[in-house]
Structure formats: C-alpha cells, structure tokens
Amino acid sequence: MIAFPPELVVLDIAGTTIDEGLQVYRVLEETVTAHGGTPSAADIARWHGSAKHEALRALLTPSGGTPLDDEALAPIVADFRARLVAAYAARPPQPLPGVPEALAELRAAGIKVALNTGFDRDIVDSLLAALGWAGDAVADTVVCGSDVPTGRPAPFMIFTAMERLGVTDVRRVLVAGDTPRDLEAGTRSGAAFVVGVLSGASDAAELGGHRHTHLLPSVAALPALLGLRGAETSAA
C-alpha cells in the first residue's frame, strides 16, 4: 500500500480506462499501408501509446529519408481520423470493468483525475461524449497529444495536467498506463508512482522491462492500492 494518497492520478485512455479492442493500432496500420507504407507488427507496436500524428509521420518516413512536413501529413492524419471514427461507430469502445467506479472513488477521496492520450482532440471529444464522459463527468481534465509539442515518452502531457489542476509536486502524482511509453513518460516526469496496467496493449513481461513502481491488473485496482478499500493488489 502506498504510504499516502497522491494529489493527482494521470491515466491513459485506450487500453487503460476504456476497452476499444486495440482498434486504434489496426487503423494505424491500415492508414500507413493505404499511403504507401509497409509496417510490420513490430513497427506498429513501437508506437503504442504515442501521439498518432507522430506515429504516422515516422511510419511513413523511409529509412534515412526526410520526414513528411505538416502540409503533407495533414491529409494522412485526416484519413486516420475518419477511419478510426468509422471503426468506433462499428464497434463502440466501452469503459473497462470497474474503472468508472474506481475513478469516482478516487475523486470522492479528494484525488484529482486527469486523462491523457495520444489521440487528437477531435477524436477524444467524440469518444468521451459517446461514453458519457464529456466535461468533468469522470475526470477533472483531459490532455491530448495535440495539446503538447511532443507526445509520449516526453512527459509534457503529465506536466500539462499538473498545470491545469494546480498540482506543483510530482511526488504527489501517480501515472498509470498500459504501454511502455506510458511508463517512460511517468518516469521522465519524476512522478512518485508509475503504474503499469495489464488491461490493454502490453503484458507483464513487456511492462516489467521498464521502470515502474507497481503492476496492476487494471485501473479498477487503484483504490485498493491507495488504501481506499481493502481489496488485494500486486506490486512490482
């Protein structure tokens, strides 16, 4: 059990708080292929948890070639967004089991909750609205990859959440996510608690190879980890 509760919990979205069936990575591969790329499964996996516009730029840049400029990238990003919206319409994402209740428990205990994601703002807004998570329904703020200069593993989304919510001490911040980039961003931010969850893209072996303070089956286990209820958790 953590000795004191954090002031702020920063959580990834896809695979961490919602189940979207890993469709984002299928759509990422489809989009890259449609625009002339030939990504392998390993290529796609390296961009788990990233800002998607950054992933598209990198995956469509030939080895040793010049990266696409913003003008050339814009229609590709728009195509990715359209494909992802269609995929989500066909198979709507759902909250992961126990997660809405866990977030409510954290906020009831006075802990601020921020969501952060590699998705751009327009995708996030429509996704959260469809879940009934718009506004402050389940979180105090939402930070997107398009809100910061550089996405994960840079820690800027975490710092932006802290700034928005008036949290000044990273020793009172807990970061959780389902990919190595989530853990790397948490570590680079200096957050006291960097938690890997096994509900999404990565398994325990993959997450365990990156610096972390805890591995949990799901965000649903956070209230117990923080002593808000008496369920069992696993720490690593």
C-alpha atoms as a PDB file:
ATOM      1  CA  MET A   1       0.000   0.000   0.000  1.00  0.00           C
ATOM      2  CA  ILE A   2       1.237   3.484  -0.822  1.00  0.00           C
ATOM      3  CA  ALA A   3       2.016   5.461   2.316  1.00  0.00           C
ATOM      4  CA  PHE A   4      -0.071   8.469   1.322  1.00  0.00           C
ATOM      5  CA  PRO A   5      -2.541   9.102  -1.463  1.00  0.00           C
ATOM      6  CA  PRO A   6      -1.372  11.138  -4.428  1.00  0.00           C
ATOM      7  CA  GLU A   7      -2.867  14.518  -5.154  1.00  0.00           C
ATOM      8  CA  LEU A   8      -3.255  13.704  -8.850  1.00  0.00           C
ATOM      9  CA  VAL A   9      -3.725  10.496 -10.840  1.00  0.00           C
ATOM     10  CA  VAL A  10      -2.926  10.717 -14.580  1.00  0.00           C
ATOM     11  CA  LEU A  11      -4.385   7.872 -16.641  1.00  0.00           C
ATOM     12  CA  ASP A  12      -4.062   6.847 -20.260  1.00  0.00           C
ATOM     13  CA  ILE A  13      -7.351   6.291 -22.126  1.00  0.00           C
ATOM     14  CA  ALA A  14      -7.276   3.452 -24.709  1.00  0.00           C
ATOM     15  CA  GLY A  15      -6.444   0.145 -23.020  1.00  0.00           C
ATOM     16  CA  THR A  16      -6.189   1.768 -19.594  1.00  0.00           C
ATOM     17  CA  THR A  17      -9.605   3.259 -18.859  1.00  0.00           C
ATOM     18  CA  ILE A  18     -11.559   2.104 -21.928  1.00  0.00           C
ATOM     19  CA  ASP A  19     -11.656  -1.070 -23.996  1.00  0.00           C
ATOM     20  CA  GLU A  20     -11.524  -0.146 -27.669  1.00  0.00           C
ATOM     21  CA  GLY A  21     -10.425  -3.560 -28.863  1.00  0.00           C
ATOM     22  CA  LEU A  22      -6.982  -2.258 -29.907  1.00  0.00           C
ATOM     23  CA  GLN A  23      -8.711  -0.867 -32.990  1.00  0.00           C
ATOM     24  CA  VAL A  24      -6.500   2.208 -32.998  1.00  0.00           C
ATOM     25  CA  TYR A  25      -3.453   0.125 -33.883  1.00  0.00           C
ATOM     26  CA  ARG A  26      -5.292  -1.781 -36.610  1.00  0.00           C
ATOM     27  CA  VAL A  27      -6.438   1.540 -38.080  1.00  0.00           C
ATOM     28  CA  LEU A  28      -2.926   2.968 -37.760  1.00  0.00           C
ATOM     29  CA  GLU A  29      -1.547   0.056 -39.779  1.00  0.00           C
ATOM     30  CA  GLU A  30      -4.355   0.368 -42.359  1.00  0.00           C
ATOM     31  CA  THR A  31      -3.710   4.083 -42.795  1.00  0.00           C
ATOM     32  CA  VAL A  32       0.040   3.711 -43.188  1.00  0.00           C
ATOM     33  CA  THR A  33      -0.445   0.914 -45.719  1.00  0.00           C
ATOM     34  CA  ALA A  34      -3.009   2.969 -47.664  1.00  0.00           C
ATOM     35  CA  HIS A  35      -0.446   5.760 -48.014  1.00  0.00           C
ATOM     36  CA  GLY A  36       2.377   3.588 -49.273  1.00  0.00           C
ATOM     37  CA  GLY A  37       3.977   2.276 -46.098  1.00  0.00           C
ATOM     38  CA  THR A  38       4.732  -1.353 -45.314  1.00  0.00           C
ATOM     39  CA  PRO A  39       4.678  -1.522 -41.494  1.00  0.00           C
ATOM     40  CA  SER A  40       5.343  -4.768 -39.671  1.00  0.00           C
ATOM     41  CA  ALA A  41       3.588  -5.707 -36.454  1.00  0.00           C
ATOM     42  CA  ALA A  42       6.766  -4.725 -34.598  1.00  0.00           C
ATOM     43  CA  ASP A  43       6.778  -1.327 -36.304  1.00  0.00           C
ATOM     44  CA  ILE A  44       3.238  -0.661 -35.098  1.00  0.00           C
ATOM     45  CA  ALA A  45       3.999  -1.963 -31.599  1.00  0.00           C
ATOM     46  CA  ARG A  46       6.874   0.504 -31.229  1.00  0.00           C
ATOM     47  CA  TRP A  47       4.316   3.312 -31.448  1.00  0.00           C
ATOM     48  CA  HIS A  48       1.879   2.003 -28.813  1.00  0.00           C
ATOM     49  CA  GLY A  49       0.937   4.907 -26.567  1.00  0.00           C
ATOM     50  CA  SER A  50       2.338   7.555 -28.893  1.00  0.00           C
ATOM     51  CA  ALA A  51       0.760  10.668 -30.364  1.00  0.00           C
ATOM     52  CA  LYS A  52      -0.794   9.302 -33.518  1.00  0.00           C
ATOM     53  CA  HIS A  53       0.322  12.123 -35.811  1.00  0.00           C
ATOM     54  CA  GLU A  54       3.887  11.469 -34.670  1.00  0.00           C
ATOM     55  CA  ALA A  55       3.456   7.743 -35.358  1.00  0.00           C
ATOM     56  CA  LEU A  56       2.093   8.386 -38.849  1.00  0.00           C
ATOM     57  CA  ARG A  57       4.956  10.737 -39.707  1.00  0.00           C
ATOM     58  CA  ALA A  58       7.573   8.250 -38.519  1.00  0.00           C
ATOM     59  CA  LEU A  59       5.987   5.181 -40.107  1.00  0.00           C
ATOM     60  CA  LEU A  60       5.731   6.926 -43.489  1.00  0.00           C
ATOM     61  CA  THR A  61       9.301   8.231 -43.470  1.00  0.00           C
ATOM     62  CA  PRO A  62      11.662   5.953 -45.432  1.00  0.00           C
ATOM     63  CA  SER A  63      14.825   4.881 -43.650  1.00  0.00           C
ATOM     64  CA  GLY A  64      17.225   7.784 -43.939  1.00  0.00           C
ATOM     65  CA  GLY A  65      14.587   9.858 -45.702  1.00  0.00           C
ATOM     66  CA  THR A  66      13.165  13.282 -44.980  1.00  0.00           C
ATOM     67  CA  PRO A  67      10.117  13.257 -42.666  1.00  0.00           C
ATOM     68  CA  LEU A  68       6.827  14.456 -44.103  1.00  0.00           C
ATOM     69  CA  ASP A  69       6.181  18.125 -43.485  1.00  0.00           C
ATOM     70  CA  ASP A  70       2.990  19.254 -41.775  1.00  0.00           C
ATOM     71  CA  GLU A  71       1.241  20.085 -45.046  1.00  0.00           C
ATOM     72  CA  ALA A  72       1.863  16.609 -46.481  1.00  0.00           C
ATOM     73  CA  LEU A  73       0.970  14.927 -43.197  1.00  0.00           C
ATOM     74  CA  ALA A  74      -2.348  16.735 -42.661  1.00  0.00           C
ATOM     75  CA  PRO A  75      -4.473  14.707 -45.145  1.00  0.00           C
ATOM     76  CA  ILE A  76      -2.987  11.461 -43.837  1.00  0.00           C
ATOM     77  CA  VAL A  77      -3.928  12.390 -40.277  1.00  0.00           C
ATOM     78  CA  ALA A  78      -7.422  13.298 -41.506  1.00  0.00           C
ATOM     79  CA  ASP A  79      -7.703   9.897 -43.201  1.00  0.00           C
ATOM     80  CA  PHE A  80      -6.622   8.162 -39.985  1.00  0.00           C
ATOM     81  CA  ARG A  81      -9.225  10.082 -38.008  1.00  0.00           C
ATOM     82  CA  ALA A  82     -12.001   9.195 -40.469  1.00  0.00           C
ATOM     83  CA  ARG A  83     -11.055   5.514 -40.421  1.00  0.00           C
ATOM     84  CA  LEU A  84     -10.932   5.450 -36.614  1.00  0.00           C
ATOM     85  CA  VAL A  85     -14.299   7.203 -36.261  1.00  0.00           C
ATOM     86  CA  ALA A  86     -15.811   4.606 -38.600  1.00  0.00           C
ATOM     87  CA  ALA A  87     -14.205   1.758 -36.653  1.00  0.00           C
ATOM     88  CA  TYR A  88     -15.542   3.103 -33.367  1.00  0.00           C
ATOM     89  CA  ALA A  89     -19.002   3.546 -34.870  1.00  0.00           C
ATOM     90  CA  ALA A  90     -18.984  -0.112 -35.912  1.00  0.00           C
ATOM     91  CA  ARG A  91     -17.622  -1.316 -32.562  1.00  0.00           C
ATOM     92  CA  PRO A  92     -18.112   1.349 -29.886  1.00  0.00           C
ATOM     93  CA  PRO A  93     -15.495   1.442 -27.122  1.00  0.00           C
ATOM     94  CA  GLN A  94     -16.669   0.690 -23.588  1.00  0.00           C
ATOM     95  CA  PRO A  95     -15.316   1.546 -20.148  1.00  0.00           C
ATOM     96  CA  LEU A  96     -13.132  -1.217 -18.771  1.00  0.00           C
ATOM     97  CA  PRO A  97     -14.850  -3.149 -15.951  1.00  0.00           C
ATOM     98  CA  GLY A  98     -14.765  -1.350 -12.631  1.00  0.00           C
ATOM     99  CA  VAL A  99     -12.985   1.711 -13.987  1.00  0.00           C
ATOM    100  CA  PRO A 100     -15.817   4.295 -13.748  1.00  0.00           C
ATOM    101  CA  GLU A 101     -16.411   3.214 -10.154  1.00  0.00           C
ATOM    102  CA  ALA A 102     -12.684   3.451  -9.376  1.00  0.00           C
ATOM    103  CA  LEU A 103     -12.440   6.951 -10.821  1.00  0.00           C
ATOM    104  CA  ALA A 104     -15.459   8.004  -8.762  1.00  0.00           C
ATOM    105  CA  GLU A 105     -13.802   6.603  -5.622  1.00  0.00           C
ATOM    106  CA  LEU A 106     -10.575   8.486  -6.311  1.00  0.00           C
ATOM    107  CA  ARG A 107     -12.381  11.787  -6.823  1.00  0.00           C
ATOM    108  CA  ALA A 108     -14.612  11.228  -3.774  1.00  0.00           C
ATOM    109  CA  ALA A 109     -11.398  10.853  -1.742  1.00  0.00           C
ATOM    110  CA  GLY A 110     -10.203  14.250  -2.985  1.00  0.00           C
ATOM    111  CA  ILE A 111      -7.752  12.893  -5.572  1.00  0.00           C
ATOM    112  CA  LYS A 112      -7.768  14.757  -8.887  1.00  0.00           C
ATOM    113  CA  VAL A 113      -8.067  12.625 -12.012  1.00  0.00           C
ATOM    114  CA  ALA A 114      -6.622  13.521 -15.420  1.00  0.00           C
ATOM    115  CA  LEU A 115      -6.925  11.501 -18.602  1.00  0.00           C
ATOM    116  CA  ASN A 116      -4.166  11.729 -21.197  1.00  0.00           C
ATOM    117  CA  THR A 117      -3.937  10.200 -24.648  1.00  0.00           C
ATOM    118  CA  GLY A 118      -2.075  10.138 -27.916  1.00  0.00           C
ATOM    119  CA  PHE A 119      -5.349  10.859 -29.737  1.00  0.00           C
ATOM    120  CA  ASP A 120      -6.025  14.305 -31.155  1.00  0.00           C
ATOM    121  CA  ARG A 121      -8.656  16.500 -29.517  1.00  0.00           C
ATOM    122  CA  ASP A 122     -11.457  15.965 -32.022  1.00  0.00           C
ATOM    123  CA  ILE A 123     -11.272  12.164 -31.691  1.00  0.00           C
ATOM    124  CA  VAL A 124     -11.109  12.368 -27.908  1.00  0.00           C
ATOM    125  CA  ASP A 125     -14.078  14.713 -27.591  1.00  0.00           C
ATOM    126  CA  SER A 126     -16.325  12.493 -29.710  1.00  0.00           C
ATOM    127  CA  LEU A 127     -15.124   9.343 -27.969  1.00  0.00           C
ATOM    128  CA  LEU A 128     -15.702  10.688 -24.466  1.00  0.00           C
ATOM    129  CA  ALA A 129     -19.098  12.107 -25.434  1.00  0.00           C
ATOM    130  CA  ALA A 130     -20.168   8.688 -26.712  1.00  0.00           C
ATOM    131  CA  LEU A 131     -19.136   7.152 -23.390  1.00  0.00           C
ATOM    132  CA  GLY A 132     -20.957   9.803 -21.369  1.00  0.00           C
ATOM    133  CA  TRP A 133     -17.591  11.031 -20.117  1.00  0.00           C
ATOM    134  CA  ALA A 134     -17.706  14.552 -21.545  1.00  0.00           C
ATOM    135  CA  GLY A 135     -16.854  17.576 -19.411  1.00  0.00           C
ATOM    136  CA  ASP A 136     -15.970  16.635 -15.845  1.00  0.00           C
ATOM    137  CA  ALA A 137     -18.198  13.551 -15.716  1.00  0.00           C
ATOM    138  CA  VAL A 138     -15.334  11.200 -14.790  1.00  0.00           C
ATOM    139  CA  ALA A 139     -12.155  13.310 -14.851  1.00  0.00           C
ATOM    140  CA  ASP A 140     -11.023  16.795 -13.923  1.00  0.00           C
ATOM    141  CA  THR A 141      -9.160  17.387 -17.193  1.00  0.00           C
ATOM    142  CA  VAL A 142      -8.224  15.617 -20.422  1.00  0.00           C
ATOM    143  CA  VAL A 143      -4.871  16.218 -22.137  1.00  0.00           C
ATOM    144  CA  CYS A 144      -4.350  15.147 -25.760  1.00  0.00           C
ATOM    145  CA  GLY A 145      -1.280  14.546 -27.870  1.00  0.00           C
ATOM    146  CA  SER A 146      -2.281  17.553 -29.949  1.00  0.00           C
ATOM    147  CA  ASP A 147      -2.148  19.776 -26.838  1.00  0.00           C
ATOM    148  CA  VAL A 148       1.627  19.449 -26.361  1.00  0.00           C
ATOM    149  CA  PRO A 149       4.752  19.943 -28.521  1.00  0.00           C
ATOM    150  CA  THR A 150       5.819  16.290 -28.231  1.00  0.00           C
ATOM    151  CA  GLY A 151       3.873  13.214 -27.128  1.00  0.00           C
ATOM    152  CA  ARG A 152       4.989  10.268 -25.028  1.00  0.00           C
ATOM    153  CA  PRO A 153       7.539   9.278 -23.918  1.00  0.00           C
ATOM    154  CA  ALA A 154       8.051  13.005 -23.319  1.00  0.00           C
ATOM    155  CA  PRO A 155       6.369  13.954 -20.028  1.00  0.00           C
ATOM    156  CA  PHE A 156       4.628  17.082 -21.306  1.00  0.00           C
ATOM    157  CA  MET A 157       1.056  15.751 -21.102  1.00  0.00           C
ATOM    158  CA  ILE A 158       1.624  14.952 -17.432  1.00  0.00           C
ATOM    159  CA  PHE A 159       3.035  18.413 -16.774  1.00  0.00           C
ATOM    160  CA  THR A 160       0.098  19.996 -18.620  1.00  0.00           C
ATOM    161  CA  ALA A 161      -2.345  18.087 -16.411  1.00  0.00           C
ATOM    162  CA  MET A 162      -0.461  19.270 -13.326  1.00  0.00           C
ATOM    163  CA  GLU A 163      -0.517  22.858 -14.526  1.00  0.00           C
ATOM    164  CA  ARG A 164      -4.225  22.812 -15.327  1.00  0.00           C
ATOM    165  CA  LEU A 165      -5.131  21.325 -11.958  1.00  0.00           C
ATOM    166  CA  GLY A 166      -2.743  23.346  -9.823  1.00  0.00           C
ATOM    167  CA  VAL A 167      -0.564  20.419  -8.743  1.00  0.00           C
ATOM    168  CA  THR A 168       3.032  21.531  -8.194  1.00  0.00           C
ATOM    169  CA  ASP A 169       4.769  18.497  -6.669  1.00  0.00           C
ATOM    170  CA  VAL A 170       5.461  15.457  -8.874  1.00  0.00           C
ATOM    171  CA  ARG A 171       5.989  13.468  -5.676  1.00  0.00           C
ATOM    172  CA  ARG A 172       2.206  13.646  -5.281  1.00  0.00           C
ATOM    173  CA  VAL A 173       1.462  12.350  -8.792  1.00  0.00           C
ATOM    174  CA  LEU A 174       0.593   8.818  -9.900  1.00  0.00           C
ATOM    175  CA  VAL A 175       0.810   7.939 -13.604  1.00  0.00           C
ATOM    176  CA  ALA A 176      -0.756   4.757 -14.996  1.00  0.00           C
ATOM    177  CA  GLY A 177      -0.980   3.237 -18.450  1.00  0.00           C
ATOM    178  CA  ASP A 178      -0.877   0.047 -20.475  1.00  0.00           C
ATOM    179  CA  THR A 179       2.191   0.694 -22.674  1.00  0.00           C
ATOM    180  CA  PRO A 180       5.928   1.166 -22.169  1.00  0.00           C
ATOM    181  CA  ARG A 181       5.579   4.760 -23.393  1.00  0.00           C
ATOM    182  CA  ASP A 182       3.149   5.457 -20.540  1.00  0.00           C
ATOM    183  CA  LEU A 183       5.729   4.168 -18.055  1.00  0.00           C
ATOM    184  CA  GLU A 184       8.569   6.049 -19.728  1.00  0.00           C
ATOM    185  CA  ALA A 185       6.608   9.308 -19.646  1.00  0.00           C
ATOM    186  CA  GLY A 186       5.781   8.779 -15.980  1.00  0.00           C
ATOM    187  CA  THR A 187       9.419   8.082 -15.160  1.00  0.00           C
ATOM    188  CA  ARG A 188      10.671  11.099 -17.120  1.00  0.00           C
ATOM    189  CA  SER A 189       8.159  13.332 -15.340  1.00  0.00           C
ATOM    190  CA  GLY A 190       9.553  12.333 -11.956  1.00  0.00           C
ATOM    191  CA  ALA A 191       6.158  11.084 -10.765  1.00  0.00           C
ATOM    192  CA  ALA A 192       6.436   9.210  -7.495  1.00  0.00           C
ATOM    193  CA  PHE A 193       4.197   6.370  -8.681  1.00  0.00           C
ATOM    194  CA  VAL A 194       4.438   4.854 -12.162  1.00  0.00           C
ATOM    195  CA  VAL A 195       1.905   2.070 -12.575  1.00  0.00           C
ATOM    196  CA  GLY A 196       1.588  -0.384 -15.434  1.00  0.00           C
ATOM    197  CA  VAL A 197      -1.837  -1.912 -16.021  1.00  0.00           C
ATOM    198  CA  LEU A 198      -2.385  -5.207 -17.826  1.00  0.00           C
ATOM    199  CA  SER A 199      -5.742  -4.340 -19.370  1.00  0.00           C
ATOM    200  CA  GLY A 200      -4.502  -3.183 -22.769  1.00  0.00           C
ATOM    201  CA  ALA A 201      -1.712  -3.444 -25.307  1.00  0.00           C
ATOM    202  CA  SER A 202       1.154  -4.829 -23.189  1.00  0.00           C
ATOM    203  CA  ASP A 203       1.619  -7.849 -20.955  1.00  0.00           C
ATOM    204  CA  ALA A 204       3.503  -8.135 -17.666  1.00  0.00           C
ATOM    205  CA  ALA A 205       6.715  -9.246 -19.362  1.00  0.00           C
ATOM    206  CA  GLU A 206       6.806  -6.183 -21.615  1.00  0.00           C
ATOM    207  CA  LEU A 207       5.805  -3.656 -18.960  1.00  0.00           C
ATOM    208  CA  GLY A 208       8.066  -5.312 -16.406  1.00  0.00           C
ATOM    209  CA  GLY A 209      11.066  -4.470 -18.573  1.00  0.00           C
ATOM    210  CA  HIS A 210      10.505  -0.754 -17.986  1.00  0.00           C
ATOM    211  CA  ARG A 211      10.880   1.254 -14.803  1.00  0.00           C
ATOM    212  CA  HIS A 212       7.724   1.216 -12.720  1.00  0.00           C
ATOM    213  CA  THR A 213       6.593   1.155  -9.121  1.00  0.00           C
ATOM    214  CA  HIS A 214       3.610  -1.179  -9.490  1.00  0.00           C
ATOM    215  CA  LEU A 215       1.921  -3.513 -11.950  1.00  0.00           C
ATOM    216  CA  LEU A 216      -1.831  -3.944 -11.583  1.00  0.00           C
ATOM    217  CA  PRO A 217      -4.432  -5.931 -13.493  1.00  0.00           C
ATOM    218  CA  SER A 218      -6.486  -2.798 -14.075  1.00  0.00           C
ATOM    219  CA  VAL A 219      -7.127   0.793 -13.044  1.00  0.00           C
ATOM    220  CA  ALA A 220     -10.016  -0.728 -11.080  1.00  0.00           C
ATOM    221  CA  ALA A 221      -7.388  -1.847  -8.536  1.00  0.00           C
ATOM    222  CA  LEU A 222      -6.098   1.677  -7.835  1.00  0.00           C
ATOM    223  CA  PRO A 223      -8.470   2.467  -4.924  1.00  0.00           C
ATOM    224  CA  ALA A 224      -7.221  -0.620  -3.090  1.00  0.00           C
ATOM    225  CA  LEU A 225      -3.588   0.247  -3.832  1.00  0.00           C
ATOM    226  CA  LEU A 226      -4.177   3.694  -2.352  1.00  0.00           C
ATOM    227  CA  GLY A 227      -5.868   2.285   0.732  1.00  0.00           C
ATOM    228  CA  LEU A 228      -9.347   3.465  -0.199  1.00  0.00           C
ATOM    229  CA  ARG A 229     -10.691  -0.079   0.120  1.00  0.00           C
ATOM    230  CA  GLY A 230      -9.443  -3.449   1.204  1.00  0.00           C
ATOM    231  CA  ALA A 231      -9.066  -5.475  -1.979  1.00  0.00           C
ATOM    232  CA  GLU A 232      -5.798  -7.245  -2.780  1.00  0.00           C
ATOM    233  CA  THR A 233      -3.336  -5.732  -5.265  1.00  0.00           C
ATOM    234  CA  SER A 234       0.019  -6.812  -6.641  1.00  0.00           C
ATOM    235  CA  ALA A 235       3.093  -4.620  -6.570  1.00  0.00           C
ATOM    236  CA  ALA A 236       6.316  -4.998  -8.501  1.00  0.00           C
END
